GROMACS .gro file of C-alpha atoms in nm:
model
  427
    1UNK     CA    1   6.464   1.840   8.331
    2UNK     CA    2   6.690   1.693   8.068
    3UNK     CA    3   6.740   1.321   7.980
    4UNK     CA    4   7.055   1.182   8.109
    5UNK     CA    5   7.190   0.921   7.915
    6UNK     CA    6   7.528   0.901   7.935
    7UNK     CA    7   7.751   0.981   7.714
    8UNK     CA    8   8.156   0.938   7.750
    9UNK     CA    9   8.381   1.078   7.468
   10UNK     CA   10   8.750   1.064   7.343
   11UNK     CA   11   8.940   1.112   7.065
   12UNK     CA   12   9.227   0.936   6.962
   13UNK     CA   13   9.570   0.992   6.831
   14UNK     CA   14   9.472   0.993   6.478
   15UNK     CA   15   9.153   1.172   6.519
   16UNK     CA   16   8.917   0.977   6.508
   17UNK     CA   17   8.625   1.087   6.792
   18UNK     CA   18   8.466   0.808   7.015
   19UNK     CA   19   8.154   0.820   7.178
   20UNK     CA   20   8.043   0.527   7.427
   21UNK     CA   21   7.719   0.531   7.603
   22UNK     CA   22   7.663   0.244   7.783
   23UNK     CA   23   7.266   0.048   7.825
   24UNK     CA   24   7.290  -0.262   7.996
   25UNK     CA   25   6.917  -0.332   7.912
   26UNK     CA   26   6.996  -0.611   7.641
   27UNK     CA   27   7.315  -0.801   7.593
   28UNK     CA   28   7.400  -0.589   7.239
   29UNK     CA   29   7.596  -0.374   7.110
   30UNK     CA   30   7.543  -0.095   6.826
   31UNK     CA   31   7.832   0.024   6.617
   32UNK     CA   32   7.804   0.309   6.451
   33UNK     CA   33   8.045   0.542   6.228
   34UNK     CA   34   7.965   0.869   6.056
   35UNK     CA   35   8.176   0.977   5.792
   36UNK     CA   36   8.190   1.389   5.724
   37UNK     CA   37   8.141   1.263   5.383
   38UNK     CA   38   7.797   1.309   5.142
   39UNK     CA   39   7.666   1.432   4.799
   40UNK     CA   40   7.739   1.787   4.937
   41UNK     CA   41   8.081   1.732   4.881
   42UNK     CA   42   8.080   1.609   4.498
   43UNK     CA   43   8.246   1.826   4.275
   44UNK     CA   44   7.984   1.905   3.896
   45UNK     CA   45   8.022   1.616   3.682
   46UNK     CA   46   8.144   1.355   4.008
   47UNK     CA   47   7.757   1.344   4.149
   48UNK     CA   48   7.672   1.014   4.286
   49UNK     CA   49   8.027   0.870   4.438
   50UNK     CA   50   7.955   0.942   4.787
   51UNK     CA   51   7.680   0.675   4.727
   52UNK     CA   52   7.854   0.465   4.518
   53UNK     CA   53   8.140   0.423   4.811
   54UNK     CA   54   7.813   0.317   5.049
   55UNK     CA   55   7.834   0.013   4.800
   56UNK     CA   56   8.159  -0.034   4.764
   57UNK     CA   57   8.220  -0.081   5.133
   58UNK     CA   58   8.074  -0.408   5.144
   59UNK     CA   59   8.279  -0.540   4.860
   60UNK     CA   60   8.591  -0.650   5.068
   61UNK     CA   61   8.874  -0.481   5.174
   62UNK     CA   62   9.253  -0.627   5.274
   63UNK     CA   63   9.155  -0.901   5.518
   64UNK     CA   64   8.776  -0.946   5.443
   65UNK     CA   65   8.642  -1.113   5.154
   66UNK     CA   66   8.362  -0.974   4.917
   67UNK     CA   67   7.996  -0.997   5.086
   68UNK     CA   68   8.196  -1.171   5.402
   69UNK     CA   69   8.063  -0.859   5.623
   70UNK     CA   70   7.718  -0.890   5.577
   71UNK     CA   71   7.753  -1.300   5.593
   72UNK     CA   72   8.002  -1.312   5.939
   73UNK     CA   73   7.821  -1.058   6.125
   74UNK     CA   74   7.518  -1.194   6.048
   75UNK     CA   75   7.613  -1.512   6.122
   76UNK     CA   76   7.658  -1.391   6.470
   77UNK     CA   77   7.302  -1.276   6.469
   78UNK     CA   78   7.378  -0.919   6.374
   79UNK     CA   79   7.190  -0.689   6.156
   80UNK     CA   80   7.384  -0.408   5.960
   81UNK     CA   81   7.344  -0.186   5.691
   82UNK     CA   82   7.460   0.154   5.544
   83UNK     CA   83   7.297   0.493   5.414
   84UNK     CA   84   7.432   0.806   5.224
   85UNK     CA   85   7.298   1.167   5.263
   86UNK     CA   86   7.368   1.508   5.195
   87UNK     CA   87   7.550   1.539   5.470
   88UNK     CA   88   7.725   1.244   5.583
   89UNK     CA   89   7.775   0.883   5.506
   90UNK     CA   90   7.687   0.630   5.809
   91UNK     CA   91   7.787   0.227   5.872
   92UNK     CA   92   7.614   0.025   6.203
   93UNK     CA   93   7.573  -0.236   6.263
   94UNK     CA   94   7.400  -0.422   6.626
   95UNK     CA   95   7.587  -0.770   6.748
   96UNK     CA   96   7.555  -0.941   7.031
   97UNK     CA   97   7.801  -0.842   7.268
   98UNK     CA   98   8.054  -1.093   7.207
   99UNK     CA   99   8.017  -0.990   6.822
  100UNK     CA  100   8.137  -0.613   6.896
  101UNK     CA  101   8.488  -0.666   6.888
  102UNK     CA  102   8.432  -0.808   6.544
  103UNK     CA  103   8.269  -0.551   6.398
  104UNK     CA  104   8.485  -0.307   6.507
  105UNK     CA  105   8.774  -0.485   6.322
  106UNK     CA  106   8.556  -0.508   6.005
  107UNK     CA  107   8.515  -0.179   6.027
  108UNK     CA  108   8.881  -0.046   6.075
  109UNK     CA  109   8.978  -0.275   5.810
  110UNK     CA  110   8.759  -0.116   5.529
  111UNK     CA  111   8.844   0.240   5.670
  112UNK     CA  112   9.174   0.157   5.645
  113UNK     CA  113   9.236  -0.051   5.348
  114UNK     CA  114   8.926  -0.011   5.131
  115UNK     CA  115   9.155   0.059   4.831
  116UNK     CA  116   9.286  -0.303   4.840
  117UNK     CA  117   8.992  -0.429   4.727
  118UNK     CA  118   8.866  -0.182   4.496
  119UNK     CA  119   8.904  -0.299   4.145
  120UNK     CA  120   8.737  -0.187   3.802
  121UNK     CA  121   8.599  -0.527   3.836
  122UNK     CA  122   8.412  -0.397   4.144
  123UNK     CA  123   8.341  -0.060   4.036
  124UNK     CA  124   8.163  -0.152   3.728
  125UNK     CA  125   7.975  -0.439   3.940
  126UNK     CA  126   7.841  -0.177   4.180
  127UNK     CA  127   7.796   0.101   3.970
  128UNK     CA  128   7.484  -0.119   3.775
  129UNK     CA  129   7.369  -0.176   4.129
  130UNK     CA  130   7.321   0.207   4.191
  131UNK     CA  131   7.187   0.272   3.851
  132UNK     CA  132   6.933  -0.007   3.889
  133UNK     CA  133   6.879   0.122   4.208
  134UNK     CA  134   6.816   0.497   4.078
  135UNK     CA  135   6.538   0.310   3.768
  136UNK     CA  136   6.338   0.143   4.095
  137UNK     CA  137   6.340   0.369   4.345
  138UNK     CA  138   6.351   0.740   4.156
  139UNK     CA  139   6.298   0.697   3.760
  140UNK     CA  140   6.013   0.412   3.709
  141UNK     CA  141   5.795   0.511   3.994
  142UNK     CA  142   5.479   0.766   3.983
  143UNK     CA  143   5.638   1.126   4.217
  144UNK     CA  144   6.008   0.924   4.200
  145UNK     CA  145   6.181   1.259   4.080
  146UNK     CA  146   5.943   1.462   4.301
  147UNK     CA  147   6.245   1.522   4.591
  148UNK     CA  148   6.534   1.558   4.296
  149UNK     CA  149   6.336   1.833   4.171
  150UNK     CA  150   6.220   2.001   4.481
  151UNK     CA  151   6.620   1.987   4.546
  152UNK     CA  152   6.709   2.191   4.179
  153UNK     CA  153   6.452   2.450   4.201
  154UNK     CA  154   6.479   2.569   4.548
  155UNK     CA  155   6.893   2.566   4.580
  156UNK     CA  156   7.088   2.713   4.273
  157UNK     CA  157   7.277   2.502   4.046
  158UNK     CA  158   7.605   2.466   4.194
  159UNK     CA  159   7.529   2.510   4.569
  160UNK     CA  160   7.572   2.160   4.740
  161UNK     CA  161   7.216   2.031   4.779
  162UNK     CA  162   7.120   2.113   4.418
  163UNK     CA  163   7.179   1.710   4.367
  164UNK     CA  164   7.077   1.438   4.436
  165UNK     CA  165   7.241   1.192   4.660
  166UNK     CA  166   7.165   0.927   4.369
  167UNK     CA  167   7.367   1.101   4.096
  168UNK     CA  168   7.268   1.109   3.735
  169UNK     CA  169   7.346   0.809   3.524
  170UNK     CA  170   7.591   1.009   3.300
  171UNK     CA  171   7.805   1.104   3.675
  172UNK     CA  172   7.780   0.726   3.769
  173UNK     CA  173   7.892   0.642   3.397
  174UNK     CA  174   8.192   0.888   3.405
  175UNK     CA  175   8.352   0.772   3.722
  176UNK     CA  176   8.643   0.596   3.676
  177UNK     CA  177   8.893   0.376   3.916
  178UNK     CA  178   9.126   0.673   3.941
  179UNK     CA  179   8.810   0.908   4.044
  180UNK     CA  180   8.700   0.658   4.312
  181UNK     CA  181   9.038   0.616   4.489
  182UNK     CA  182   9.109   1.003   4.483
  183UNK     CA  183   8.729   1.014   4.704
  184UNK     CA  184   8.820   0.740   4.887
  185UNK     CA  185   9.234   0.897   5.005
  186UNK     CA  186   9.024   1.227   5.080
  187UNK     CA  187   8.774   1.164   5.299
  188UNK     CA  188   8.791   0.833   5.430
  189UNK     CA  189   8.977   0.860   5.731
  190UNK     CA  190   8.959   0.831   6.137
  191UNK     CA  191   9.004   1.209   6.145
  192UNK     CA  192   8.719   1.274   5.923
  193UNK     CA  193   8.488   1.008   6.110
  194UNK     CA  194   8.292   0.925   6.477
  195UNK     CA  195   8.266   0.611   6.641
  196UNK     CA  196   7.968   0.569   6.882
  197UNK     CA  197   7.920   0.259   7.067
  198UNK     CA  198   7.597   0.236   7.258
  199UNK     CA  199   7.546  -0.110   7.446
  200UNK     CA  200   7.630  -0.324   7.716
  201UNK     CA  201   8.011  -0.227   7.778
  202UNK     CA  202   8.160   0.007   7.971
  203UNK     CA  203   8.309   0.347   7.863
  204UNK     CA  204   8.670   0.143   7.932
  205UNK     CA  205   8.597  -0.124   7.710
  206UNK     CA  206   8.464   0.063   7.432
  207UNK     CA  207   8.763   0.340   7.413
  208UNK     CA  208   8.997  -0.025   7.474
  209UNK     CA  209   8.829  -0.181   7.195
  210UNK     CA  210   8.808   0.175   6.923
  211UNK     CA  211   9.215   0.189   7.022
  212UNK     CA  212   9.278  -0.193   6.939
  213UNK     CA  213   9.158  -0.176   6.625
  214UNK     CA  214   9.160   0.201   6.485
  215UNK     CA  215   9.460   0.299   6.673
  216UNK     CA  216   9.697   0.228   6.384
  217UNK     CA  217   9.523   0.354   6.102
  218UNK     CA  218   9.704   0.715   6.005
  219UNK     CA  219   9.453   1.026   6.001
  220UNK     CA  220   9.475   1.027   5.660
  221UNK     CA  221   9.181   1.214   5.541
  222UNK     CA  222   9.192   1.594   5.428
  223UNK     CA  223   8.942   1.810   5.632
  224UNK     CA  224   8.643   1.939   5.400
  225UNK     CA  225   8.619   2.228   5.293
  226UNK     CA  226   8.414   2.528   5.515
  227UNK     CA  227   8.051   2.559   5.514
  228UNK     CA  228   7.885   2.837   5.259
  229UNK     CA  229   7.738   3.151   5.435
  230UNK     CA  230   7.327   3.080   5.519
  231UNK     CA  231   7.130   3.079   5.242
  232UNK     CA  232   6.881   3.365   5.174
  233UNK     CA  233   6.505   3.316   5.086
  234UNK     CA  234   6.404   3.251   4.715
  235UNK     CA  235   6.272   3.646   4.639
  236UNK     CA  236   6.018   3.515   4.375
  237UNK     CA  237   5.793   3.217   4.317
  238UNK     CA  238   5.923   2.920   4.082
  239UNK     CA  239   5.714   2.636   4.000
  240UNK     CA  240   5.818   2.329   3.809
  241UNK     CA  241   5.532   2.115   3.640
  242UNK     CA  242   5.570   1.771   3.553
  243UNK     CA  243   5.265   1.636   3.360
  244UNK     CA  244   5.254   1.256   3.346
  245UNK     CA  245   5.124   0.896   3.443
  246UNK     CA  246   5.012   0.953   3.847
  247UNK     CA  247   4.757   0.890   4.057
  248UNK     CA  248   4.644   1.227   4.126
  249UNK     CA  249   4.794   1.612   4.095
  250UNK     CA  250   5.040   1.667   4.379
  251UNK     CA  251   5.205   1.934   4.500
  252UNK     CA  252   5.541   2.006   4.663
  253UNK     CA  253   5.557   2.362   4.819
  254UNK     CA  254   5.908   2.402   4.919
  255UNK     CA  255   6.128   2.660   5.098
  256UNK     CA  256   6.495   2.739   5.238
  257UNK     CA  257   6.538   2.764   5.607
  258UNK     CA  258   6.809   2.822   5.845
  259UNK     CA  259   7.063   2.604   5.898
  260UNK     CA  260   7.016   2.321   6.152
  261UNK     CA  261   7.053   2.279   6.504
  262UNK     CA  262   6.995   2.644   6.518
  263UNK     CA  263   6.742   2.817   6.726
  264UNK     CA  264   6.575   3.012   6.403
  265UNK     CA  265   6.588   2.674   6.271
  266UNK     CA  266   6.387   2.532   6.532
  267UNK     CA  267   6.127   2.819   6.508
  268UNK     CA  268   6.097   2.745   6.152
  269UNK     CA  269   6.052   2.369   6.188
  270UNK     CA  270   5.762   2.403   6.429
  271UNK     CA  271   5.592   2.654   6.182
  272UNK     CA  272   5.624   2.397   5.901
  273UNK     CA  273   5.454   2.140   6.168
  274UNK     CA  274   5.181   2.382   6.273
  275UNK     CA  275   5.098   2.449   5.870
  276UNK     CA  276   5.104   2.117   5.778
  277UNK     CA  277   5.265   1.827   6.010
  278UNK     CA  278   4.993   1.779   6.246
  279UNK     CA  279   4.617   1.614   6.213
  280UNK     CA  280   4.515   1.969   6.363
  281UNK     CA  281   4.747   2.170   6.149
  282UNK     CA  282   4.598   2.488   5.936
  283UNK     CA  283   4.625   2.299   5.596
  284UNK     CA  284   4.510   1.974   5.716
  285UNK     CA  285   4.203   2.116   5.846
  286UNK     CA  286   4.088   2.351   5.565
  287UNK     CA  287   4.238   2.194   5.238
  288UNK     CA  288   4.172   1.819   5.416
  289UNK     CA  289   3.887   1.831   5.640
  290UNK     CA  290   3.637   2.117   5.534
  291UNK     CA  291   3.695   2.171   5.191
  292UNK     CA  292   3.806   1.812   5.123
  293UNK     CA  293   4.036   1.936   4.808
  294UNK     CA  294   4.316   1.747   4.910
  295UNK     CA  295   4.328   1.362   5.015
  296UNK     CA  296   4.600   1.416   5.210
  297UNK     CA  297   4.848   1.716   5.323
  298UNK     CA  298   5.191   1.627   5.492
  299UNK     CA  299   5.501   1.836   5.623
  300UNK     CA  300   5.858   1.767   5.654
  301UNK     CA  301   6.202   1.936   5.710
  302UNK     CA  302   6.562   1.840   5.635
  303UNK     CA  303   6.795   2.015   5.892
  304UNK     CA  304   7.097   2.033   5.671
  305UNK     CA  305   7.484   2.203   5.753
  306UNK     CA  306   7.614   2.388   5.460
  307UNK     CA  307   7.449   2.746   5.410
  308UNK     CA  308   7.041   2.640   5.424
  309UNK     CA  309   6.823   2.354   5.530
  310UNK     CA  310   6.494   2.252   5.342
  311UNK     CA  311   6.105   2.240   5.468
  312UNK     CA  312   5.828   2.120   5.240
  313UNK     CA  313   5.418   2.072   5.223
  314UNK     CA  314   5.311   1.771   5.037
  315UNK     CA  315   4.957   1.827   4.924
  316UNK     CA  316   4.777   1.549   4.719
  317UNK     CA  317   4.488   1.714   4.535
  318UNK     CA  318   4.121   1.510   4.589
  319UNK     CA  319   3.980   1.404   4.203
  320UNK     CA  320   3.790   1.685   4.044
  321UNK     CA  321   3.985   1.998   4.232
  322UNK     CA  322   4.182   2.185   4.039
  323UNK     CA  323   4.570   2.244   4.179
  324UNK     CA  324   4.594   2.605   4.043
  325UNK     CA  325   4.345   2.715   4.361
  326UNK     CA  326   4.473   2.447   4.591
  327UNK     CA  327   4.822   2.635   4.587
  328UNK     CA  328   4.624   2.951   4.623
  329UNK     CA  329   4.473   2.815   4.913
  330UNK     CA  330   4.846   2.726   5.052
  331UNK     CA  331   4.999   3.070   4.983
  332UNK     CA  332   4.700   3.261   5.111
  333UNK     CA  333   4.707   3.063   5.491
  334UNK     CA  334   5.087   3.095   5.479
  335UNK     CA  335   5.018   3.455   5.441
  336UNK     CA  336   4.800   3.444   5.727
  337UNK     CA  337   5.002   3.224   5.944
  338UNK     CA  338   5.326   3.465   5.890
  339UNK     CA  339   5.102   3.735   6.025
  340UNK     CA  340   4.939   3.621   6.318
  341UNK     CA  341   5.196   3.344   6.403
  342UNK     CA  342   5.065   3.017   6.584
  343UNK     CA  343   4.776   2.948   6.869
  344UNK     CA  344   4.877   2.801   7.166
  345UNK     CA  345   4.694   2.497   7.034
  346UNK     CA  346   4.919   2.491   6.791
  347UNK     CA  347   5.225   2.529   6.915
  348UNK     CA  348   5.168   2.286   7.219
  349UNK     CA  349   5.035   2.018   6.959
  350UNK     CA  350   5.384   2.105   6.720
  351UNK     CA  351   5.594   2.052   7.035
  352UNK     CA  352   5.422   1.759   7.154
  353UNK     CA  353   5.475   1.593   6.839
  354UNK     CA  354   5.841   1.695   6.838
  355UNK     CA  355   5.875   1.518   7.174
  356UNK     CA  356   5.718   1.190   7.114
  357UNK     CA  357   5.940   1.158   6.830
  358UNK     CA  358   6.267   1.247   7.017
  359UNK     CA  359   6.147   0.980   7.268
  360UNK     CA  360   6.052   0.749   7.052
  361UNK     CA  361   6.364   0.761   6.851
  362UNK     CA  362   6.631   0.744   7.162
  363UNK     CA  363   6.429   0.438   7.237
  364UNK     CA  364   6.567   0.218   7.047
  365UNK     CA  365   6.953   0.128   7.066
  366UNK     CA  366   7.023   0.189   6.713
  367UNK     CA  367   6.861   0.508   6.628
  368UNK     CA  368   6.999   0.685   6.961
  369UNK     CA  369   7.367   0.548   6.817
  370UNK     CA  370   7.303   0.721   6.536
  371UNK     CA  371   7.127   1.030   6.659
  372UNK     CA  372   7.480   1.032   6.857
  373UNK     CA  373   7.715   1.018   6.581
  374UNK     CA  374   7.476   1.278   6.401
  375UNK     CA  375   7.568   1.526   6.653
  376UNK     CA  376   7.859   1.438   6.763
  377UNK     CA  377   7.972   1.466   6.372
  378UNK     CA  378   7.806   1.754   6.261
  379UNK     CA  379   7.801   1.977   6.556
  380UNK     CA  380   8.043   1.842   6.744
  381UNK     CA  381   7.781   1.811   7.045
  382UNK     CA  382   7.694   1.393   7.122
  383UNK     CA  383   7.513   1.595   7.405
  384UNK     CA  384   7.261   1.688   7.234
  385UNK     CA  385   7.020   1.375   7.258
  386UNK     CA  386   6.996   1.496   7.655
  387UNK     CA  387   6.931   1.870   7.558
  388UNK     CA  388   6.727   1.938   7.241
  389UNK     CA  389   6.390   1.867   7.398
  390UNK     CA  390   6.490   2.150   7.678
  391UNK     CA  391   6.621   2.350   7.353
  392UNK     CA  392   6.300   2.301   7.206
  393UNK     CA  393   6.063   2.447   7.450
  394UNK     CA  394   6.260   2.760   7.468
  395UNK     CA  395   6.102   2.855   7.165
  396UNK     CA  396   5.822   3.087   7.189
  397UNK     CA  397   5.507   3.143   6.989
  398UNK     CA  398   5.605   3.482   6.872
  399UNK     CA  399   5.964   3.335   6.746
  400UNK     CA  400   5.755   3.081   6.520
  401UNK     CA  401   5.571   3.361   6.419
  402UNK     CA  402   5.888   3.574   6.293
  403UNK     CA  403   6.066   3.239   6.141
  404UNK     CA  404   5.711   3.201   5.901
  405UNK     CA  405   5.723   3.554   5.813
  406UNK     CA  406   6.107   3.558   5.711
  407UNK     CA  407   6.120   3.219   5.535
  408UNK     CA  408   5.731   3.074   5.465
  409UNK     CA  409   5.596   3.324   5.286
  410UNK     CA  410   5.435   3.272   4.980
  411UNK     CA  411   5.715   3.481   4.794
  412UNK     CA  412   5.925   3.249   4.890
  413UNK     CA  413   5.817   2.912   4.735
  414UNK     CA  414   5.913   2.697   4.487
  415UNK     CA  415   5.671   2.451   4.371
  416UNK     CA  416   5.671   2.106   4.217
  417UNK     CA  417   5.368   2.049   4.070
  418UNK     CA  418   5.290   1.637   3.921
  419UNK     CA  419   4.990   1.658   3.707
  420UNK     CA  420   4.794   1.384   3.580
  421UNK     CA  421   4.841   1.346   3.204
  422UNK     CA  422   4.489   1.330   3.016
  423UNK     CA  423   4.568   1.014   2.816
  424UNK     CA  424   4.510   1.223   2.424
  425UNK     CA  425   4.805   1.428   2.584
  426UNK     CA  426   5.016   1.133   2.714
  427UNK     CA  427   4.984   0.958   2.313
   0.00000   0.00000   0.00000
């Protein structure tokens, strides 16, 4: 049986696509925009400006002072906040219910008339807020790089998740006033963004309220350009190593998949889950719990749009193992697992996990907003929080089976590899 939370939609004049699903459970209201704007879409040399804009959003626009959005909305007992992806760019922000209006106005303004505010005064400001940013959080901190890498040696340089999101410092440096009005005239723009208001007002007042305020803003943004053809498996091995000062050896063991919200894509992501996602999962219990090689084994996926998405293993190698035979030990049970496909254990543990998380997420306000937008955005289906779990348990064991063997084999890795640094090396 699927959920049934209700969702309303309409677009407007100028494009822009609203989504209202009302929950009268608390007196709140979440805002939430996706922009069909993220690192995918840099050009070579321009990385990092989709993230930079996240920034530059909250330094004023026409009618709203720098640092006054954070400080009036959360005045009003808001919270709010912003993130960049490959994919996308997303604003929310969750107000009382006599807040809503104002956010919404906030909002239109700096969709509308961002440019007003962005000087070189600004742009210099905020680009030493990213680059710190990229020092803390990527270059001064043990595995920091780990992802960026994964990213460069399983896509090919030029394909749009060979980047980072974060940008290299010498991108950042180059971007000039010019650059950053030319991003913000081509994808900023109610035709190139979704709206989704879930809270306590009705479908009437929200499509009311997204009129009042991003009615008269032009659809001024050009459409993107089309997604690349699906990405084919890496046809040989490549391994990165990265000696240096960490904890312990770790390994990244990643691969191309389908693209998302597809069902092969689905197959794959439960395969990556019944290697590695699960307490009971194949690596888990060899590499973790029998052999105790590894401290620790972990799996994830990224269901991405343009021409591939990404699954990984994270193993973290136990003190005194060495990580030439703990990949070994990887490629030889996805070997195995490509062949005889999951148990029913397996897949019913996979699924269950899939579901609890689904649940868990449209349980809150704010991440069923955005799980909303998401869909609504890149698939053009705001349905899809009602259907995926029934999507999900279409998928049989022999389809998991068949996704392993075309995309997890061992051929088909590449491999990050952080080695600890003996300390004669390191001087």
């Amino acid at each position: 049986m699927p959920l049934e939370y209700p969702i309303h939609e309409r677009t407007l004049d100028n494009g822009l696509r609203v989504v209202v699903s009302p929950d009268s459970s608390v007196p709140m209201v979440t805002v939430n925009l996706w922009v069909d704007v993220g690192s995918r879409h840099e050009v070579a040399g321009r990385t990092g400006l989709a993230h930079l804009f996240e920034h530059l959003m909250f330094q004023g626009s026409r009618n709203v002072a720098s640092g006054e959005h954070f400080a009036r909305l959360m005045a009003e007992g808001g919270r709010l906040n912003a993130t960049t992806w490959f994919d996308r760019t997303n604003y929310f922000e969750t107000v009382p219910k006599g807040a809503y209006e104002l956010a919404l106005w906030m909002e239109a303004d700096r969709h509308g008339y961002l440019l007003d505010a962005v000087t070189q005064e600004n742009l210099d400001n905020q680009r030493d807020v990213v680059k710190e940013e990229k020092r803390q959080r990527y270059d001064n901190v043990p595995y920091g790089n780990a992802l960026i890498e994964v990213y460069a040696a399983t896509f090919p340089a030029g394909h749009p998740y060979h980047h980072p999101t974060i940008g290299s410092m010498e991108d950042l440096d180059a971007a000039s006033l010019q650059d950053v009005h030319d991003f913000f005239r081509h994808y900023y723009g109610p035709n190139n963004t979704v709206l989704t208001l879930v809270g306590d007002l009705t479908p009437e007042e929200g499509f009311a309220a997204a009129e009042r305020y991003f009615g008269p803003l032009p659809a001024s943004a050009s459409p993107p350009r089309d997604n690349l053809p699906q990405l084919q498996p890496l046809d040989a091995p490549v391994r990165v190593d990265r000696p240096g000062a960490v904890p312990n050896d770790r390994l990244h063991v990643a691969f191309r998949l389908p693209v998302d919200n597809t069902h092969e894509f689905f197959a794959a992501a439960l395969a990556v889950d019944a290697l590695g996602g699960l307490t009971t999962s194949r690596l888990v219990q060899r590499l973790v719990r029998r052999e105790q090689a590894a401290n620790s084994v972990q799996a994830h996926t990224m269901g991405f749009v343009d021409g591939a998405s990404l699954g990984f293993l994270v193993v973290d190698v136990a003190e005194g193992h060495d990580p030439e035979e703990i990949e070994a030990a990887v490629a030889e049970e996805l070997e195995r697992f490509a062949v005889e496909g999951p148990t029913d254990v397996e897949l019913e543990s996979a699924l269950a996990q899939s579901e609890r998380a689904w649940l868990s997420a449209l349980a809150g306000q704010e991440e069923r907003a955005d799980l909303i937008s998401q869909h609504a955005l890149l698939h053009g289906d705001p349905q899809f929080v009602n259907t995926f779990l029934d999507r999900l348990a279409t998928v049989t064991a022999e389809e998991v089976r068949a996704a392993a063997d075309a995309w997890l084999r061992p051929e088909h890795r590449a491999v990050v590899r952080h080695l600890v640094q003996a300390q004669e090396d390191a001087a």
